[in-house]
Amino acid sequence: MTDVGLRARLMALLGPGCPGAGFAGVERLGHSGYHGWVLEDLLFRNAGGEAVPAFFLRPPEGHAPVPAAIYAHAHGNRYHIGRDELLNGRPALQSPYAPDLVAAGIATLCIEMPCFGARAEPGESARVKAALWQGEPLFAQMLAEQVAGVDFLTAHPMVRGDRIGTLGFSMGSTLAFWLAALEPRIRACSALCSFADLATLVERGAHDGHGHYMTVPGLLSVARTGQIAGLIAPRALQIGVGLQDWSTPEAAVAVARNDLEAAYSRGGRLVMHVDPDAGHEETTAMRAAVLKFLAEELAA
């Protein structure tokens, strides 16, 4: 199957809501100084009229346009965190990413996903059931909102539209590499602690730790994880995993990596950071690798 054909089949699985019509509008609720840059408190409206909070870190007025990234927050059953992860971090991360991204000169948009933060109600179970009864997974809505975030960044006068990346940890990682696979405007993707072949996880009974948001009916008959991420090639991709992580056991990583390396054998930059001793956590080496990768691919 060609890359175009696979993208089309994945989009069909996601249903009519993805990529969606974009955000209906944006309201700037306020702003404050942040490490010499500006932190904007934004409120988007999605196609269904739901309020979608987001944080946007950008340079001050008068600054030349800069690279930008969609920062996808994680899950971890910590439904109260949401977009705050960008500023405050979470236990599985070394520290918040916001200061490091400002230091790297990368503007950042973090959208609060459904089920989290100010959008914690309705909860994940209720949202997933309602979405599936309407013919599409919750994951499709999440991706559609991330695509709308790319629209926002490419239209922003302080952003270099040709240098947009995406990054995330755990759920954020899955969103990051799916977004990059389906959205050609993404130049580079860094994905930590979620890259594993789903069929292998199911065979080994290791899949149940994933949230319901991630259920895409029929996916296993269409594509493996490595084939999905392989759609990013030849654009730059960095994958970080720990082999003691429940979500990335070695056997499942191996299958996904083989598919991914096959895709990148035709060209493009693929960086694999595999820590045999790490669990479901960002290590100091992973953080350093992410910042180096983003600096080289976006900020150079």
PDB file of C-alpha atoms in Angstrom:
ATOM      1  CA  MET A   1       0.000   0.000   0.000  1.00  0.00           C
ATOM      2  CA  THR A   2       1.284   3.471  -0.826  1.00  0.00           C
ATOM      3  CA  ASP A   3       1.721   6.137   1.848  1.00  0.00           C
ATOM      4  CA  VAL A   4      -1.188   8.066   0.312  1.00  0.00           C
ATOM      5  CA  GLY A   5      -3.374   4.971   0.431  1.00  0.00           C
ATOM      6  CA  LEU A   6      -2.483   4.211   4.037  1.00  0.00           C
ATOM      7  CA  ARG A   7      -3.191   7.784   5.139  1.00  0.00           C
ATOM      8  CA  ALA A   8      -6.559   7.604   3.440  1.00  0.00           C
ATOM      9  CA  ARG A   9      -7.448   4.353   5.189  1.00  0.00           C
ATOM     10  CA  LEU A  10      -6.377   5.732   8.571  1.00  0.00           C
ATOM     11  CA  MET A  11      -8.463   8.858   8.023  1.00  0.00           C
ATOM     12  CA  ALA A  12     -11.436   6.665   7.128  1.00  0.00           C
ATOM     13  CA  LEU A  13     -11.038   4.767  10.416  1.00  0.00           C
ATOM     14  CA  LEU A  14     -10.951   8.055  12.320  1.00  0.00           C
ATOM     15  CA  GLY A  15     -14.253   9.112  10.790  1.00  0.00           C
ATOM     16  CA  PRO A  16     -15.613  12.386   9.429  1.00  0.00           C
ATOM     17  CA  GLY A  17     -14.487  14.427  12.434  1.00  0.00           C
ATOM     18  CA  CYS A  18     -10.808  14.229  11.495  1.00  0.00           C
ATOM     19  CA  PRO A  19      -9.127  16.375  10.325  1.00  0.00           C
ATOM     20  CA  GLY A  20     -12.247  18.455  10.989  1.00  0.00           C
ATOM     21  CA  ALA A  21     -13.093  22.020  10.074  1.00  0.00           C
ATOM     22  CA  GLY A  22     -10.610  23.635  12.450  1.00  0.00           C
ATOM     23  CA  PHE A  23     -11.359  25.885  15.394  1.00  0.00           C
ATOM     24  CA  ALA A  24     -14.316  28.207  15.006  1.00  0.00           C
ATOM     25  CA  GLY A  25     -12.505  31.041  16.730  1.00  0.00           C
ATOM     26  CA  VAL A  26     -10.019  32.011  19.420  1.00  0.00           C
ATOM     27  CA  GLU A  27     -10.313  34.348  22.390  1.00  0.00           C
ATOM     28  CA  ARG A  28      -7.273  35.712  24.192  1.00  0.00           C
ATOM     29  CA  LEU A  29      -8.198  35.700  27.871  1.00  0.00           C
ATOM     30  CA  GLY A  30      -4.956  37.200  29.088  1.00  0.00           C
ATOM     31  CA  HIS A  31      -1.186  37.140  28.922  1.00  0.00           C
ATOM     32  CA  SER A  32       1.812  37.329  31.228  1.00  0.00           C
ATOM     33  CA  GLY A  33       5.573  37.418  31.059  1.00  0.00           C
ATOM     34  CA  TYR A  34       7.376  34.090  31.051  1.00  0.00           C
ATOM     35  CA  HIS A  35      11.187  33.843  31.021  1.00  0.00           C
ATOM     36  CA  GLY A  36      11.366  36.936  28.828  1.00  0.00           C
ATOM     37  CA  TRP A  37       8.648  35.667  26.464  1.00  0.00           C
ATOM     38  CA  VAL A  38       4.847  35.992  26.512  1.00  0.00           C
ATOM     39  CA  LEU A  39       2.475  33.337  27.848  1.00  0.00           C
ATOM     40  CA  GLU A  40      -0.972  33.687  26.301  1.00  0.00           C
ATOM     41  CA  ASP A  41      -4.078  32.124  27.858  1.00  0.00           C
ATOM     42  CA  LEU A  42      -6.224  31.141  24.881  1.00  0.00           C
ATOM     43  CA  LEU A  43      -9.732  29.795  24.504  1.00  0.00           C
ATOM     44  CA  PHE A  44     -10.570  28.135  21.198  1.00  0.00           C
ATOM     45  CA  ARG A  45     -13.991  26.836  20.128  1.00  0.00           C
ATOM     46  CA  ASN A  46     -14.097  23.509  18.339  1.00  0.00           C
ATOM     47  CA  ALA A  47     -16.570  22.571  15.610  1.00  0.00           C
ATOM     48  CA  GLY A  48     -19.045  21.358  18.234  1.00  0.00           C
ATOM     49  CA  GLY A  49     -18.921  24.661  20.113  1.00  0.00           C
ATOM     50  CA  GLU A  50     -16.969  23.250  23.070  1.00  0.00           C
ATOM     51  CA  ALA A  51     -14.489  25.577  24.774  1.00  0.00           C
ATOM     52  CA  VAL A  52     -10.899  24.390  24.299  1.00  0.00           C
ATOM     53  CA  PRO A  53      -8.306  26.066  26.569  1.00  0.00           C
ATOM     54  CA  ALA A  54      -4.696  26.323  25.453  1.00  0.00           C
ATOM     55  CA  PHE A  55      -1.424  27.942  26.428  1.00  0.00           C
ATOM     56  CA  PHE A  56       0.697  29.644  23.791  1.00  0.00           C
ATOM     57  CA  LEU A  57       4.282  30.638  24.509  1.00  0.00           C
ATOM     58  CA  ARG A  58       5.714  33.139  22.050  1.00  0.00           C
ATOM     59  CA  PRO A  59       8.354  35.849  21.799  1.00  0.00           C
ATOM     60  CA  PRO A  60       7.519  39.470  22.685  1.00  0.00           C
ATOM     61  CA  GLU A  61       6.174  41.850  20.053  1.00  0.00           C
ATOM     62  CA  GLY A  62       8.748  42.956  17.506  1.00  0.00           C
ATOM     63  CA  HIS A  63      10.665  39.675  17.634  1.00  0.00           C
ATOM     64  CA  ALA A  64      11.457  37.930  14.365  1.00  0.00           C
ATOM     65  CA  PRO A  65       9.353  34.830  13.558  1.00  0.00           C
ATOM     66  CA  VAL A  66      10.502  31.664  15.332  1.00  0.00           C
ATOM     67  CA  PRO A  67      10.003  27.906  14.957  1.00  0.00           C
ATOM     68  CA  ALA A  68       7.052  26.444  16.846  1.00  0.00           C
ATOM     69  CA  ALA A  69       5.818  23.170  18.263  1.00  0.00           C
ATOM     70  CA  ILE A  70       2.566  21.514  19.240  1.00  0.00           C
ATOM     71  CA  TYR A  71       3.168  20.150  22.738  1.00  0.00           C
ATOM     72  CA  ALA A  72       0.761  17.262  23.388  1.00  0.00           C
ATOM     73  CA  HIS A  73       0.221  16.594  27.080  1.00  0.00           C
ATOM     74  CA  ALA A  74       0.116  13.122  28.632  1.00  0.00           C
ATOM     75  CA  HIS A  75      -2.628  11.057  30.282  1.00  0.00           C
ATOM     76  CA  GLY A  76      -1.449   8.987  33.261  1.00  0.00           C
ATOM     77  CA  ASN A  77      -4.997   9.020  34.726  1.00  0.00           C
ATOM     78  CA  ARG A  78      -4.179  12.503  36.021  1.00  0.00           C
ATOM     79  CA  TYR A  79      -7.212  14.161  34.520  1.00  0.00           C
ATOM     80  CA  HIS A  80      -6.637  17.368  36.458  1.00  0.00           C
ATOM     81  CA  ILE A  81      -3.385  18.250  34.696  1.00  0.00           C
ATOM     82  CA  GLY A  82      -4.093  18.924  31.012  1.00  0.00           C
ATOM     83  CA  ARG A  83      -2.328  21.925  29.510  1.00  0.00           C
ATOM     84  CA  ASP A  84      -0.733  22.757  32.864  1.00  0.00           C
ATOM     85  CA  GLU A  85       1.808  20.037  32.110  1.00  0.00           C
ATOM     86  CA  LEU A  86       3.637  22.466  29.808  1.00  0.00           C
ATOM     87  CA  LEU A  87       4.258  24.883  32.688  1.00  0.00           C
ATOM     88  CA  ASN A  88       4.284  22.614  35.747  1.00  0.00           C
ATOM     89  CA  GLY A  89       5.385  19.235  34.422  1.00  0.00           C
ATOM     90  CA  ARG A  90       4.248  15.909  35.877  1.00  0.00           C
ATOM     91  CA  PRO A  91       5.965  13.235  38.024  1.00  0.00           C
ATOM     92  CA  ALA A  92       7.095  11.169  35.004  1.00  0.00           C
ATOM     93  CA  LEU A  93       8.924  14.131  33.443  1.00  0.00           C
ATOM     94  CA  GLN A  94      12.286  15.517  34.488  1.00  0.00           C
ATOM     95  CA  SER A  95      10.824  19.027  34.711  1.00  0.00           C
ATOM     96  CA  PRO A  96       8.387  21.248  32.811  1.00  0.00           C
ATOM     97  CA  TYR A  97       9.235  21.701  29.140  1.00  0.00           C
ATOM     98  CA  ALA A  98       8.233  25.362  28.888  1.00  0.00           C
ATOM     99  CA  PRO A  99      11.515  26.910  30.135  1.00  0.00           C
ATOM    100  CA  ASP A 100      13.604  24.632  27.912  1.00  0.00           C
ATOM    101  CA  LEU A 101      11.526  25.419  24.821  1.00  0.00           C
ATOM    102  CA  VAL A 102      11.771  29.155  25.464  1.00  0.00           C
ATOM    103  CA  ALA A 103      15.533  28.805  25.867  1.00  0.00           C
ATOM    104  CA  ALA A 104      15.632  26.925  22.550  1.00  0.00           C
ATOM    105  CA  GLY A 105      13.697  29.732  20.845  1.00  0.00           C
ATOM    106  CA  ILE A 106      10.699  27.518  20.011  1.00  0.00           C
ATOM    107  CA  ALA A 107       7.175  28.940  20.382  1.00  0.00           C
ATOM    108  CA  THR A 108       4.817  26.350  21.843  1.00  0.00           C
ATOM    109  CA  LEU A 109       1.089  25.664  21.759  1.00  0.00           C
ATOM    110  CA  CYS A 110      -0.371  23.226  24.294  1.00  0.00           C
ATOM    111  CA  ILE A 111      -4.059  22.425  23.802  1.00  0.00           C
ATOM    112  CA  GLU A 112      -6.063  20.939  26.672  1.00  0.00           C
ATOM    113  CA  MET A 113      -7.402  17.621  25.411  1.00  0.00           C
ATOM    114  CA  PRO A 114     -10.965  16.412  26.108  1.00  0.00           C
ATOM    115  CA  CYS A 115     -11.232  14.676  29.548  1.00  0.00           C
ATOM    116  CA  PHE A 116      -8.461  16.803  31.076  1.00  0.00           C
ATOM    117  CA  GLY A 117      -8.143  19.991  33.079  1.00  0.00           C
ATOM    118  CA  ALA A 118     -11.067  22.354  32.516  1.00  0.00           C
ATOM    119  CA  ARG A 119     -12.528  19.716  30.156  1.00  0.00           C
ATOM    120  CA  ALA A 120     -12.462  16.881  32.697  1.00  0.00           C
ATOM    121  CA  GLU A 121     -16.244  16.529  32.485  1.00  0.00           C
ATOM    122  CA  PRO A 122     -17.651  14.588  30.756  1.00  0.00           C
ATOM    123  CA  GLY A 123     -15.014  12.026  31.647  1.00  0.00           C
ATOM    124  CA  GLU A 124     -13.107   9.693  29.377  1.00  0.00           C
ATOM    125  CA  SER A 125     -15.522   6.755  29.568  1.00  0.00           C
ATOM    126  CA  ALA A 126     -18.566   8.881  28.754  1.00  0.00           C
ATOM    127  CA  ARG A 127     -16.793  10.714  25.934  1.00  0.00           C
ATOM    128  CA  VAL A 128     -15.461   7.515  24.345  1.00  0.00           C
ATOM    129  CA  LYS A 129     -18.885   5.834  24.365  1.00  0.00           C
ATOM    130  CA  ALA A 130     -20.648   8.881  22.930  1.00  0.00           C
ATOM    131  CA  ALA A 131     -18.018   9.284  20.217  1.00  0.00           C
ATOM    132  CA  LEU A 132     -18.101   5.623  19.174  1.00  0.00           C
ATOM    133  CA  TRP A 133     -21.910   5.612  19.042  1.00  0.00           C
ATOM    134  CA  GLN A 134     -21.616   8.569  16.669  1.00  0.00           C
ATOM    135  CA  GLY A 135     -19.169   6.640  14.484  1.00  0.00           C
ATOM    136  CA  GLU A 136     -15.740   7.915  15.450  1.00  0.00           C
ATOM    137  CA  PRO A 137     -13.227   7.403  18.273  1.00  0.00           C
ATOM    138  CA  LEU A 138     -12.366  10.080  20.826  1.00  0.00           C
ATOM    139  CA  PHE A 139      -8.830   9.887  19.457  1.00  0.00           C
ATOM    140  CA  ALA A 140     -10.148  11.429  16.229  1.00  0.00           C
ATOM    141  CA  GLN A 141     -11.382  14.498  18.105  1.00  0.00           C
ATOM    142  CA  MET A 142      -8.034  14.824  19.843  1.00  0.00           C
ATOM    143  CA  LEU A 143      -6.179  14.669  16.533  1.00  0.00           C
ATOM    144  CA  ALA A 144      -8.588  17.095  14.869  1.00  0.00           C
ATOM    145  CA  GLU A 145      -7.917  19.647  17.596  1.00  0.00           C
ATOM    146  CA  GLN A 146      -4.161  19.176  17.202  1.00  0.00           C
ATOM    147  CA  VAL A 147      -4.522  19.751  13.443  1.00  0.00           C
ATOM    148  CA  ALA A 148      -6.479  22.931  14.212  1.00  0.00           C
ATOM    149  CA  GLY A 149      -3.555  23.914  16.421  1.00  0.00           C
ATOM    150  CA  VAL A 150      -1.234  23.561  13.423  1.00  0.00           C
ATOM    151  CA  ASP A 151      -3.606  25.862  11.503  1.00  0.00           C
ATOM    152  CA  PHE A 152      -3.266  28.432  14.292  1.00  0.00           C
ATOM    153  CA  LEU A 153       0.526  28.234  14.297  1.00  0.00           C
ATOM    154  CA  THR A 154       0.978  28.440  10.527  1.00  0.00           C
ATOM    155  CA  ALA A 155      -1.214  31.559  10.416  1.00  0.00           C
ATOM    156  CA  HIS A 156       0.519  33.311  13.316  1.00  0.00           C
ATOM    157  CA  PRO A 157       2.798  36.197  12.280  1.00  0.00           C
ATOM    158  CA  MET A 158       5.452  35.318  14.874  1.00  0.00           C
ATOM    159  CA  VAL A 159       5.778  31.689  13.738  1.00  0.00           C
ATOM    160  CA  ARG A 160       7.869  30.265  10.927  1.00  0.00           C
ATOM    161  CA  GLY A 161       5.298  28.141   9.156  1.00  0.00           C
ATOM    162  CA  ASP A 162       7.949  25.934   7.577  1.00  0.00           C
ATOM    163  CA  ARG A 163       9.422  24.955  10.952  1.00  0.00           C
ATOM    164  CA  ILE A 164       6.667  23.410  13.027  1.00  0.00           C
ATOM    165  CA  GLY A 165       7.250  20.337  15.156  1.00  0.00           C
ATOM    166  CA  THR A 166       5.380  18.227  17.632  1.00  0.00           C
ATOM    167  CA  LEU A 167       6.411  16.491  20.837  1.00  0.00           C
ATOM    168  CA  GLY A 168       4.904  14.635  23.739  1.00  0.00           C
ATOM    169  CA  PHE A 169       5.237  11.970  26.404  1.00  0.00           C
ATOM    170  CA  SER A 170       2.987   8.875  26.728  1.00  0.00           C
ATOM    171  CA  MET A 171      -0.465   9.844  25.380  1.00  0.00           C
ATOM    172  CA  GLY A 172       1.203  13.000  24.113  1.00  0.00           C
ATOM    173  CA  SER A 173       3.724  10.866  22.278  1.00  0.00           C
ATOM    174  CA  THR A 174       1.010   8.869  20.513  1.00  0.00           C
ATOM    175  CA  LEU A 175      -0.748  12.082  19.516  1.00  0.00           C
ATOM    176  CA  ALA A 176       2.563  13.555  18.355  1.00  0.00           C
ATOM    177  CA  PHE A 177       3.538  10.796  15.964  1.00  0.00           C
ATOM    178  CA  TRP A 178      -0.011  10.278  14.647  1.00  0.00           C
ATOM    179  CA  LEU A 179      -0.285  14.022  14.008  1.00  0.00           C
ATOM    180  CA  ALA A 180       3.042  14.083  12.182  1.00  0.00           C
ATOM    181  CA  ALA A 181       2.067  10.995  10.171  1.00  0.00           C
ATOM    182  CA  LEU A 182      -1.181  12.562   8.949  1.00  0.00           C
ATOM    183  CA  GLU A 183      -0.177  16.234   8.789  1.00  0.00           C
ATOM    184  CA  PRO A 184       2.533  17.099   6.212  1.00  0.00           C
ATOM    185  CA  ARG A 185       3.117  20.563   7.705  1.00  0.00           C
ATOM    186  CA  ILE A 186       4.920  18.940  10.661  1.00  0.00           C
ATOM    187  CA  ARG A 187       8.647  19.139  10.020  1.00  0.00           C
ATOM    188  CA  ALA A 188       9.888  17.086  12.976  1.00  0.00           C
ATOM    189  CA  CYS A 189       8.420  14.918  15.728  1.00  0.00           C
ATOM    190  CA  SER A 190       9.768  13.792  19.081  1.00  0.00           C
ATOM    191  CA  ALA A 191       7.786  11.016  20.792  1.00  0.00           C
ATOM    192  CA  LEU A 192       8.639   9.561  24.214  1.00  0.00           C
ATOM    193  CA  CYS A 193       7.384   6.419  25.941  1.00  0.00           C
ATOM    194  CA  SER A 194       4.552   4.996  23.870  1.00  0.00           C
ATOM    195  CA  PHE A 195       6.052   3.525  20.691  1.00  0.00           C
ATOM    196  CA  ALA A 196       5.110  -0.156  20.513  1.00  0.00           C
ATOM    197  CA  ASP A 197       3.334  -2.525  18.156  1.00  0.00           C
ATOM    198  CA  LEU A 198      -0.262  -2.736  19.364  1.00  0.00           C
ATOM    199  CA  ALA A 199      -0.947  -6.241  18.038  1.00  0.00           C
ATOM    200  CA  THR A 200       2.061  -7.531  19.981  1.00  0.00           C
ATOM    201  CA  LEU A 201       0.783  -5.799  23.119  1.00  0.00           C
ATOM    202  CA  VAL A 202      -2.594  -7.481  22.666  1.00  0.00           C
ATOM    203  CA  GLU A 203      -1.003 -10.893  22.088  1.00  0.00           C
ATOM    204  CA  ARG A 204       0.959 -10.532  25.327  1.00  0.00           C
ATOM    205  CA  GLY A 205      -1.929  -9.086  27.319  1.00  0.00           C
ATOM    206  CA  ALA A 206       0.028  -5.856  27.829  1.00  0.00           C
ATOM    207  CA  HIS A 207      -2.420  -3.459  26.184  1.00  0.00           C
ATOM    208  CA  ASP A 208      -4.927  -2.799  28.945  1.00  0.00           C
ATOM    209  CA  GLY A 209      -2.886  -0.048  30.554  1.00  0.00           C
ATOM    210  CA  HIS A 210      -3.776   2.270  27.693  1.00  0.00           C
ATOM    211  CA  GLY A 211      -6.701   4.622  28.094  1.00  0.00           C
ATOM    212  CA  HIS A 212      -9.962   4.139  26.212  1.00  0.00           C
ATOM    213  CA  TYR A 213      -9.258   7.343  24.246  1.00  0.00           C
ATOM    214  CA  MET A 214      -6.785   5.376  22.120  1.00  0.00           C
ATOM    215  CA  THR A 215      -9.271   2.785  20.802  1.00  0.00           C
ATOM    216  CA  VAL A 216      -9.579   3.077  17.018  1.00  0.00           C
ATOM    217  CA  PRO A 217     -11.912   0.300  15.773  1.00  0.00           C
ATOM    218  CA  GLY A 218     -10.415  -1.788  12.984  1.00  0.00           C
ATOM    219  CA  LEU A 219      -6.920  -0.320  13.306  1.00  0.00           C
ATOM    220  CA  LEU A 220      -5.045  -3.616  13.670  1.00  0.00           C
ATOM    221  CA  SER A 221      -6.337  -4.849  10.313  1.00  0.00           C
ATOM    222  CA  VAL A 222      -5.092  -1.700   8.569  1.00  0.00           C
ATOM    223  CA  ALA A 223      -1.678  -0.775   9.968  1.00  0.00           C
ATOM    224  CA  ARG A 224       0.912  -1.514  12.620  1.00  0.00           C
ATOM    225  CA  THR A 225       2.282   1.222  14.854  1.00  0.00           C
ATOM    226  CA  GLY A 226       5.599   1.344  13.012  1.00  0.00           C
ATOM    227  CA  GLN A 227       3.833   1.665   9.680  1.00  0.00           C
ATOM    228  CA  ILE A 228       1.791   4.607  10.968  1.00  0.00           C
ATOM    229  CA  ALA A 229       4.870   6.391  12.302  1.00  0.00           C
ATOM    230  CA  GLY A 230       6.668   5.479   9.082  1.00  0.00           C
ATOM    231  CA  LEU A 231       4.362   7.872   7.231  1.00  0.00           C
ATOM    232  CA  ILE A 232       6.435  10.679   8.760  1.00  0.00           C
ATOM    233  CA  ALA A 233       9.437   9.725   6.599  1.00  0.00           C
ATOM    234  CA  PRO A 234      11.454  11.417   5.183  1.00  0.00           C
ATOM    235  CA  ARG A 235      10.706  14.135   7.757  1.00  0.00           C
ATOM    236  CA  ALA A 236      12.672  13.890  11.000  1.00  0.00           C
ATOM    237  CA  LEU A 237      11.452  11.597  13.783  1.00  0.00           C
ATOM    238  CA  GLN A 238      12.854  10.857  17.219  1.00  0.00           C
ATOM    239  CA  ILE A 239      11.554   7.968  19.301  1.00  0.00           C
ATOM    240  CA  GLY A 240      12.427   7.444  22.969  1.00  0.00           C
ATOM    241  CA  VAL A 241      11.492   4.296  24.900  1.00  0.00           C
ATOM    242  CA  GLY A 242      12.409   2.463  28.081  1.00  0.00           C
ATOM    243  CA  LEU A 243      12.351  -1.305  27.865  1.00  0.00           C
ATOM    244  CA  GLN A 244      11.138  -1.644  31.470  1.00  0.00           C
ATOM    245  CA  ASP A 245       8.095   0.464  30.566  1.00  0.00           C
ATOM    246  CA  TRP A 246       4.801  -1.483  30.699  1.00  0.00           C
ATOM    247  CA  SER A 247       3.739   0.295  27.484  1.00  0.00           C
ATOM    248  CA  THR A 248       6.903  -0.418  25.486  1.00  0.00           C
ATOM    249  CA  PRO A 249       8.075  -3.996  26.183  1.00  0.00           C
ATOM    250  CA  GLU A 250      11.039  -5.063  24.099  1.00  0.00           C
ATOM    251  CA  ALA A 251       9.146  -7.471  21.806  1.00  0.00           C
ATOM    252  CA  ALA A 252       6.554  -4.839  20.871  1.00  0.00           C
ATOM    253  CA  VAL A 253       9.216  -2.162  20.351  1.00  0.00           C
ATOM    254  CA  ALA A 254      11.182  -4.510  18.089  1.00  0.00           C
ATOM    255  CA  VAL A 255       8.243  -5.075  15.712  1.00  0.00           C
ATOM    256  CA  ALA A 256       7.444  -1.376  15.549  1.00  0.00           C
ATOM    257  CA  ARG A 257      11.103  -0.447  15.083  1.00  0.00           C
ATOM    258  CA  ASN A 258      11.522  -2.873  12.182  1.00  0.00           C
ATOM    259  CA  ASP A 259       8.574  -1.304  10.369  1.00  0.00           C
ATOM    260  CA  LEU A 260       9.856   2.187  11.083  1.00  0.00           C
ATOM    261  CA  GLU A 261      13.392   1.481   9.915  1.00  0.00           C
ATOM    262  CA  ALA A 262      12.001  -0.012   6.710  1.00  0.00           C
ATOM    263  CA  ALA A 263      10.153   3.248   6.041  1.00  0.00           C
ATOM    264  CA  TYR A 264      13.256   5.337   6.750  1.00  0.00           C
ATOM    265  CA  SER A 265      15.504   3.126   4.633  1.00  0.00           C
ATOM    266  CA  ARG A 266      14.227   5.211   1.705  1.00  0.00           C
ATOM    267  CA  GLY A 267      15.586   8.395   3.283  1.00  0.00           C
ATOM    268  CA  GLY A 268      15.085  10.810   6.164  1.00  0.00           C
ATOM    269  CA  ARG A 269      16.367  11.197   9.690  1.00  0.00           C
ATOM    270  CA  LEU A 270      15.317   8.663  12.314  1.00  0.00           C
ATOM    271  CA  VAL A 271      16.731   8.857  15.844  1.00  0.00           C
ATOM    272  CA  MET A 272      16.026   5.992  18.267  1.00  0.00           C
ATOM    273  CA  HIS A 273      16.790   6.470  21.962  1.00  0.00           C
ATOM    274  CA  VAL A 274      16.331   3.115  23.716  1.00  0.00           C
ATOM    275  CA  ASP A 275      17.056   2.815  27.438  1.00  0.00           C
ATOM    276  CA  PRO A 276      17.069  -0.829  28.555  1.00  0.00           C
ATOM    277  CA  ASP A 277      16.635   0.106  32.226  1.00  0.00           C
ATOM    278  CA  ALA A 278      14.031   2.900  32.086  1.00  0.00           C
ATOM    279  CA  GLY A 279      10.363   2.521  32.916  1.00  0.00           C
ATOM    280  CA  HIS A 280       7.453   4.755  31.938  1.00  0.00           C
ATOM    281  CA  GLU A 281       9.427   7.910  32.586  1.00  0.00           C
ATOM    282  CA  GLU A 282      11.517  10.549  30.920  1.00  0.00           C
ATOM    283  CA  THR A 283      15.174  10.133  31.854  1.00  0.00           C
ATOM    284  CA  THR A 284      17.779  12.904  31.909  1.00  0.00           C
ATOM    285  CA  ALA A 285      19.296  11.405  28.760  1.00  0.00           C
ATOM    286  CA  MET A 286      15.909  11.461  27.009  1.00  0.00           C
ATOM    287  CA  ARG A 287      15.385  15.136  27.854  1.00  0.00           C
ATOM    288  CA  ALA A 288      18.817  16.015  26.538  1.00  0.00           C
ATOM    289  CA  ALA A 289      18.166  14.018  23.367  1.00  0.00           C
ATOM    290  CA  VAL A 290      14.807  15.739  22.768  1.00  0.00           C
ATOM    291  CA  LEU A 291      16.236  19.240  23.150  1.00  0.00           C
ATOM    292  CA  LYS A 292      19.189  18.439  20.899  1.00  0.00           C
ATOM    293  CA  PHE A 293      16.891  16.953  18.247  1.00  0.00           C
ATOM    294  CA  LEU A 294      14.478  19.900  18.283  1.00  0.00           C
ATOM    295  CA  ALA A 295      17.310  22.421  18.161  1.00  0.00           C
ATOM    296  CA  GLU A 296      18.789  20.676  15.129  1.00  0.00           C
ATOM    297  CA  GLU A 297      15.534  20.167  13.268  1.00  0.00           C
ATOM    298  CA  LEU A 298      13.570  23.302  14.136  1.00  0.00           C
ATOM    299  CA  ALA A 299      15.770  25.996  15.613  1.00  0.00           C
ATOM    300  CA  ALA A 300      18.978  25.545  13.590  1.00  0.00           C
TER     301      ALA A 300
END
